[in-house]
Amino acid sequence: MSSIIEIPNACFESMSICNKHRIVSLAGKRSSVIVSYRDGLKVVQRILDEHPDENFQCSEFFMAGNDISLALGGKLGIIKMVNLSKGTFIGHIKAHGGSISSIKRYKDKYLLSCSEDTTIKMWDISELACVCIFGGYSGHRDYVLSIDVSNDMRYLASCGTDCSIKIWRIPSYLNKLECTTPIYSSTHECRFPIECIRFYGELLVFYSGEKRIHVISLKYEESKSSAEALLAGEIILEERLLRKFDISGSTLVALIESQDVIMFDMNDIGFRSHPKTLKSFKRKKVQDFCAVGDQIFILLEDSRFMTMDLT
């Protein structure tokens, strides 16, 4: 079963989901729209930024006390935070020297952001202050496109246009004056920019422009502050991916160039595994999507937003 809503006078690029409260943030040119999917799809809030050049490329929900809040990041390199429960502006952080490509919540107190300026930074939400920088001499050399945090909250993975993957140990004691260096860095697996990276249990899943999704197994050596990676399998694609992939439970969902939504059972991972097609959008252009539980949420180019079952 699927449902769809059209949002007029909007130009969106990305989306994020808070499944606990059944809401979605659609972010783009100067604005974000909050859509509830508790009983069908319904627009419940709209945020308009005052800066004419702002273009939000990512967003993330977080809790400020008991209030649902939203962090927005975009081309200006500024993180802007809004209390959705009260309809008030919390504040802003001049976070990066380039556009922000991703924001991730970390525990209940922090946000992680990555940027065109080659760095990843951690922010204390209550203080609006930087508490850790992942970068420096051993860090990324170009645009950081994607980040993810391991299930045990101990490790951070990142990738970008320098064709490298880096894994960082998140410090127990945060000191903004120190640059954290990676415990694993690889530049030889891929010849193309690595566009998306996700932890899946003890595996790390990532995609570059080689018509395949790579899966590696990680072994951490605590005494040496290092990690080793072994190839665990590959998902072979007929075409390049568009934008990213997502993992919900044991299902990997992605969008390929032909506008087909494909899915793959991660329990079947092997050295040469093939996904199956879920749905085709041949006459439409998909801007972004997210998979949560047994549903996939799809943002179309014409500012239409829809949800459908994965099963």
CSV table of C-alpha atoms in Angstrom, one decimal:
chain,number,residue,atom,x,y,z
A,1,MET,CA,0.0,0.0,0.0
A,2,SER,CA,1.2,3.5,-0.8
A,3,SER,CA,0.2,7.1,-0.2
A,4,ILE,CA,1.4,10.4,-1.7
A,5,ILE,CA,1.2,14.1,-0.9
A,6,GLU,CA,2.1,17.1,-3.0
A,7,ILE,CA,3.8,20.1,-1.4
A,8,PRO,CA,3.4,23.3,-3.5
A,9,ASN,CA,6.0,26.2,-3.7
A,10,ALA,CA,8.9,24.0,-2.5
A,11,CYS,CA,12.2,22.7,-3.9
A,12,PHE,CA,13.6,19.9,-1.8
A,13,GLU,CA,16.9,18.0,-2.0
A,14,SER,CA,17.0,15.7,1.0
A,15,MET,CA,15.0,14.1,3.8
A,16,SER,CA,15.5,12.6,7.3
A,17,ILE,CA,13.1,10.6,9.5
A,18,CYS,CA,12.2,10.4,13.2
A,19,ASN,CA,10.4,7.1,13.3
A,20,LYS,CA,9.7,7.4,17.1
A,21,HIS,CA,7.5,10.4,16.5
A,22,ARG,CA,6.4,9.4,12.9
A,23,ILE,CA,7.7,12.6,11.2
A,24,VAL,CA,9.9,13.4,8.3
A,25,SER,CA,11.9,16.5,7.5
A,26,LEU,CA,12.1,17.5,3.8
A,27,ALA,CA,14.9,20.0,3.3
A,28,GLY,CA,16.0,22.2,0.4
A,29,LYS,CA,16.1,25.7,-0.9
A,30,ARG,CA,15.7,28.0,2.1
A,31,SER,CA,13.2,25.7,3.8
A,32,SER,CA,12.2,22.5,5.5
A,33,VAL,CA,8.8,21.0,5.7
A,34,ILE,CA,7.8,18.6,8.5
A,35,VAL,CA,5.4,15.8,7.4
A,36,SER,CA,3.6,13.5,9.8
A,37,TYR,CA,2.9,9.9,8.7
A,38,ARG,CA,1.1,8.9,11.8
A,39,ASP,CA,-2.3,8.7,10.0
A,40,GLY,CA,-1.6,9.1,6.3
A,41,LEU,CA,0.7,11.9,5.1
A,42,LYS,CA,0.1,15.5,6.4
A,43,VAL,CA,2.2,18.7,6.5
A,44,VAL,CA,2.4,19.8,10.1
A,45,GLN,CA,5.1,22.5,10.1
A,46,ARG,CA,7.1,24.7,7.7
A,47,ILE,CA,10.5,26.4,8.3
A,48,LEU,CA,11.7,29.3,6.1
A,49,ASP,CA,15.2,30.6,6.4
A,50,GLU,CA,15.8,34.3,6.1
A,51,HIS,CA,19.0,34.0,4.1
A,52,PRO,CA,18.3,34.1,0.3
A,53,ASP,CA,21.3,31.9,-0.6
A,54,GLU,CA,20.7,29.1,2.0
A,55,ASN,CA,20.1,25.7,0.5
A,56,PHE,CA,19.7,22.9,3.1
A,57,GLN,CA,21.3,19.7,2.0
A,58,CYS,CA,20.8,17.6,5.2
A,59,SER,CA,18.8,17.5,8.4
A,60,GLU,CA,18.6,15.5,11.6
A,61,PHE,CA,16.1,15.2,14.4
A,62,PHE,CA,17.2,15.4,18.1
A,63,MET,CA,15.7,15.9,21.5
A,64,ALA,CA,16.2,19.2,23.4
A,65,GLY,CA,15.0,18.2,26.8
A,66,ASN,CA,11.5,16.8,26.2
A,67,ASP,CA,11.1,18.8,22.9
A,68,ILE,CA,11.5,17.5,19.4
A,69,SER,CA,14.1,19.6,17.6
A,70,LEU,CA,15.7,19.7,14.1
A,71,ALA,CA,19.2,20.5,13.0
A,72,LEU,CA,19.6,21.8,9.4
A,73,GLY,CA,22.9,22.1,7.4
A,74,GLY,CA,23.5,23.4,3.9
A,75,LYS,CA,25.7,25.3,1.5
A,76,LEU,CA,26.5,28.2,3.9
A,77,GLY,CA,28.3,25.8,6.3
A,78,ILE,CA,26.0,26.8,9.2
A,79,ILE,CA,24.0,24.4,11.4
A,80,LYS,CA,20.7,25.9,12.3
A,81,MET,CA,18.6,24.4,15.1
A,82,VAL,CA,14.9,24.7,15.6
A,83,ASN,CA,12.7,23.6,18.5
A,84,LEU,CA,9.7,22.0,16.6
A,85,SER,CA,7.6,21.4,19.7
A,86,LYS,CA,7.7,25.1,20.7
A,87,GLY,CA,8.1,26.6,17.2
A,88,THR,CA,11.2,28.5,18.3
A,89,PHE,CA,14.7,29.1,16.9
A,90,ILE,CA,17.3,27.5,19.2
A,91,GLY,CA,20.5,29.0,17.7
A,92,HIS,CA,23.1,28.5,15.0
A,93,ILE,CA,26.7,27.2,14.7
A,94,LYS,CA,29.2,28.5,12.2
A,95,ALA,CA,30.3,24.9,11.7
A,96,HIS,CA,32.3,24.6,8.6
A,97,GLY,CA,34.2,26.4,5.9
A,98,GLY,CA,32.2,24.8,3.1
A,99,SER,CA,28.8,23.2,2.5
A,100,ILE,CA,27.6,20.5,5.0
A,101,SER,CA,26.8,17.2,3.4
A,102,SER,CA,25.5,15.2,6.4
A,103,ILE,CA,24.5,15.6,10.1
A,104,LYS,CA,24.2,12.6,12.5
A,105,ARG,CA,22.9,12.6,16.0
A,106,TYR,CA,25.3,11.0,18.6
A,107,LYS,CA,23.8,9.8,21.8
A,108,ASP,CA,21.5,12.5,23.3
A,109,LYS,CA,23.8,15.4,23.6
A,110,TYR,CA,25.9,15.7,20.5
A,111,LEU,CA,25.7,16.2,16.7
A,112,LEU,CA,28.3,15.1,14.1
A,113,SER,CA,28.6,17.0,10.8
A,114,CYS,CA,30.8,16.5,7.8
A,115,SER,CA,31.7,19.0,5.1
A,116,GLU,CA,33.3,20.2,1.9
A,117,ASP,CA,36.1,21.6,4.1
A,118,THR,CA,37.4,18.0,4.6
A,119,THR,CA,36.6,17.8,8.3
A,120,ILE,CA,34.1,16.0,10.6
A,121,LYS,CA,33.2,17.8,13.8
A,122,MET,CA,31.2,16.9,16.9
A,123,TRP,CA,29.0,19.5,18.6
A,124,ASP,CA,27.6,19.9,22.0
A,125,ILE,CA,23.9,20.7,21.4
A,126,SER,CA,23.3,22.5,24.7
A,127,GLU,CA,26.5,24.6,24.4
A,128,LEU,CA,26.4,25.1,20.6
A,129,ALA,CA,30.1,24.4,20.8
A,130,CYS,CA,32.7,22.1,19.0
A,131,VAL,CA,34.0,19.4,21.3
A,132,CYS,CA,36.0,17.3,18.8
A,133,ILE,CA,37.5,17.5,15.3
A,134,PHE,CA,38.1,14.4,13.2
A,135,GLY,CA,40.7,15.6,10.6
A,136,GLY,CA,44.2,17.0,10.4
A,137,TYR,CA,47.2,15.5,8.5
A,138,SER,CA,45.8,12.0,8.5
A,139,GLY,CA,42.2,13.1,7.7
A,140,HIS,CA,40.3,13.4,4.5
A,141,ARG,CA,41.9,15.4,1.6
A,142,ASP,CA,38.7,16.5,0.0
A,143,TYR,CA,34.9,16.7,0.4
A,144,VAL,CA,33.5,14.4,3.1
A,145,LEU,CA,30.3,13.0,1.6
A,146,SER,CA,28.9,10.5,4.2
A,147,ILE,CA,29.4,9.5,7.8
A,148,ASP,CA,27.9,6.9,10.1
A,149,VAL,CA,28.3,5.7,13.7
A,150,SER,CA,28.6,2.1,14.8
A,151,ASN,CA,25.9,0.4,16.9
A,152,ASP,CA,28.0,0.5,20.0
A,153,MET,CA,28.7,4.2,19.6
A,154,ARG,CA,32.4,3.7,19.7
A,155,TYR,CA,33.4,4.2,16.1
A,156,LEU,CA,32.8,6.7,13.3
A,157,ALA,CA,33.1,5.9,9.6
A,158,SER,CA,33.6,8.4,6.8
A,159,CYS,CA,34.1,8.6,3.1
A,160,GLY,CA,34.4,11.2,0.4
A,161,THR,CA,35.7,12.5,-2.9
A,162,ASP,CA,39.3,11.6,-2.0
A,163,CYS,CA,38.3,8.0,-2.7
A,164,SER,CA,39.1,7.0,0.8
A,165,ILE,CA,37.4,5.3,3.8
A,166,LYS,CA,38.4,6.3,7.3
A,167,ILE,CA,37.4,4.8,10.6
A,168,TRP,CA,37.8,6.9,13.8
A,169,ARG,CA,37.5,5.9,17.5
A,170,ILE,CA,35.2,8.4,19.2
A,171,PRO,CA,37.1,9.7,22.2
A,172,SER,CA,35.7,9.0,25.7
A,173,TYR,CA,36.9,12.4,26.8
A,174,LEU,CA,36.3,15.2,24.3
A,175,ASN,CA,38.8,18.0,23.7
A,176,LYS,CA,38.1,20.4,20.9
A,177,LEU,CA,41.8,21.5,20.9
A,178,GLU,CA,42.9,18.1,19.6
A,179,CYS,CA,42.4,16.6,16.1
A,180,THR,CA,41.4,13.0,16.3
A,181,THR,CA,43.3,10.8,13.8
A,182,PRO,CA,41.8,7.7,12.1
A,183,ILE,CA,42.5,4.2,13.3
A,184,TYR,CA,41.9,2.9,9.7
A,185,SER,CA,42.5,4.6,6.4
A,186,SER,CA,42.2,3.1,3.0
A,187,THR,CA,42.7,4.6,-0.4
A,188,HIS,CA,43.3,1.6,-2.6
A,189,GLU,CA,39.8,-0.2,-2.6
A,190,CYS,CA,38.2,2.3,-4.9
A,191,ARG,CA,39.1,4.4,-7.9
A,192,PHE,CA,36.1,6.7,-7.7
A,193,PRO,CA,34.6,9.0,-5.0
A,194,ILE,CA,33.0,7.0,-2.2
A,195,GLU,CA,29.5,8.4,-1.9
A,196,CYS,CA,27.8,6.5,0.9
A,197,ILE,CA,28.9,4.5,3.9
A,198,ARG,CA,27.0,2.6,6.6
A,199,PHE,CA,27.7,0.2,9.5
A,200,TYR,CA,25.8,-3.0,9.5
A,201,GLY,CA,26.7,-4.9,12.7
A,202,GLU,CA,30.4,-5.7,12.5
A,203,LEU,CA,30.4,-5.0,8.7
A,204,LEU,CA,31.0,-1.8,6.9
A,205,VAL,CA,29.1,-1.2,3.7
A,206,PHE,CA,30.1,1.5,1.1
A,207,TYR,CA,29.5,2.5,-2.5
A,208,SER,CA,31.6,4.2,-5.1
A,209,GLY,CA,31.0,4.6,-8.8
A,210,GLU,CA,32.0,1.1,-9.8
A,211,LYS,CA,28.5,-0.5,-10.1
A,212,ARG,CA,28.9,-2.5,-7.0
A,213,ILE,CA,28.4,-2.1,-3.3
A,214,HIS,CA,31.3,-3.3,-1.2
A,215,VAL,CA,31.0,-5.0,2.2
A,216,ILE,CA,34.1,-5.4,4.5
A,217,SER,CA,34.5,-7.0,7.8
A,218,LEU,CA,36.3,-5.0,10.5
A,219,LYS,CA,38.7,-6.3,13.2
A,220,TYR,CA,39.6,-3.7,15.8
A,221,GLU,CA,43.0,-3.9,17.6
A,222,GLU,CA,42.4,-1.9,20.8
A,223,SER,CA,46.0,-2.2,22.0
A,224,LYS,CA,47.4,-0.7,18.8
A,225,SER,CA,44.6,1.7,18.2
A,226,SER,CA,44.1,0.3,14.7
A,227,ALA,CA,41.7,-1.8,12.6
A,228,GLU,CA,42.0,-4.3,9.8
A,229,ALA,CA,39.5,-4.8,7.0
A,230,LEU,CA,38.7,-7.9,5.0
A,231,LEU,CA,36.4,-8.2,2.0
A,232,ALA,CA,33.2,-9.9,3.1
A,233,GLY,CA,31.3,-9.6,-0.2
A,234,GLU,CA,30.0,-7.4,-3.0
A,235,ILE,CA,26.5,-6.5,-4.3
A,236,ILE,CA,26.7,-6.4,-8.1
A,237,LEU,CA,24.6,-3.6,-9.8
A,238,GLU,CA,23.5,-3.3,-13.4
A,239,GLU,CA,23.8,0.5,-13.2
A,240,ARG,CA,25.3,3.2,-11.0
A,241,LEU,CA,23.5,4.2,-7.9
A,242,LEU,CA,21.9,7.6,-7.5
A,243,ARG,CA,22.7,9.5,-4.3
A,244,LYS,CA,23.0,6.7,-1.7
A,245,PHE,CA,21.7,3.4,-0.3
A,246,ASP,CA,19.9,2.8,3.0
A,247,ILE,CA,19.7,-0.2,5.3
A,248,SER,CA,16.6,-1.0,7.4
A,249,GLY,CA,16.8,-4.1,9.5
A,250,SER,CA,18.5,-6.7,7.2
A,251,THR,CA,17.2,-5.0,4.0
A,252,LEU,CA,19.4,-2.8,1.8
A,253,VAL,CA,17.5,-0.4,-0.4
A,254,ALA,CA,19.0,1.7,-3.2
A,255,LEU,CA,18.1,3.7,-6.3
A,256,ILE,CA,19.8,3.1,-9.6
A,257,GLU,CA,20.2,5.5,-12.6
A,258,SER,CA,17.2,4.0,-14.4
A,259,GLN,CA,15.0,5.2,-11.4
A,260,ASP,CA,14.4,1.7,-10.2
A,261,VAL,CA,14.3,1.1,-6.5
A,262,ILE,CA,16.2,-2.1,-5.7
A,263,MET,CA,16.5,-4.1,-2.5
A,264,PHE,CA,18.8,-6.8,-1.2
A,265,ASP,CA,18.7,-9.1,1.8
A,266,MET,CA,21.9,-8.6,3.7
A,267,ASN,CA,21.6,-12.1,5.1
A,268,ASP,CA,22.5,-13.3,1.6
A,269,ILE,CA,25.7,-11.4,1.3
A,270,GLY,CA,28.3,-13.2,-0.7
A,271,PHE,CA,31.1,-12.5,-3.0
A,272,ARG,CA,28.8,-11.8,-6.0
A,273,SER,CA,25.2,-11.1,-4.9
A,274,HIS,CA,22.5,-9.5,-7.0
A,275,PRO,CA,19.6,-7.4,-5.7
A,276,LYS,CA,16.0,-7.4,-7.0
A,277,THR,CA,13.8,-4.5,-8.2
A,278,LEU,CA,11.1,-3.3,-5.9
A,279,LYS,CA,9.6,-0.4,-8.0
A,280,SER,CA,10.4,1.6,-11.1
A,281,PHE,CA,10.0,5.4,-11.4
A,282,LYS,CA,10.8,5.7,-15.1
A,283,ARG,CA,8.8,8.8,-15.7
A,284,LYS,CA,9.7,10.5,-12.5
A,285,LYS,CA,13.0,11.7,-10.8
A,286,VAL,CA,13.6,10.6,-7.3
A,287,GLN,CA,15.5,13.2,-5.2
A,288,ASP,CA,16.0,11.2,-2.0
A,289,PHE,CA,14.6,8.3,0.0
A,290,CYS,CA,14.8,6.6,3.4
A,291,ALA,CA,13.9,3.1,4.5
A,292,VAL,CA,12.5,2.6,8.0
A,293,GLY,CA,11.0,-0.6,9.3
A,294,ASP,CA,8.9,-2.1,6.5
A,295,GLN,CA,8.4,1.2,4.7
A,296,ILE,CA,10.3,3.3,2.2
A,297,PHE,CA,9.8,7.1,2.0
A,298,ILE,CA,10.4,8.7,-1.4
A,299,LEU,CA,10.9,12.4,-2.3
A,300,LEU,CA,10.3,13.1,-5.9
A,301,GLU,CA,11.7,16.1,-7.9
A,302,ASP,CA,8.3,17.8,-8.3
A,303,SER,CA,8.1,18.1,-4.4
A,304,ARG,CA,5.8,15.1,-4.2
A,305,PHE,CA,6.4,12.9,-1.2
A,306,MET,CA,5.2,9.3,-1.0
A,307,THR,CA,5.5,6.2,1.2
A,308,MET,CA,5.1,2.5,0.2
A,309,ASP,CA,5.6,-0.9,1.8
A,310,LEU,CA,8.9,-2.7,1.3
A,311,THR,CA,7.2,-6.1,1.5
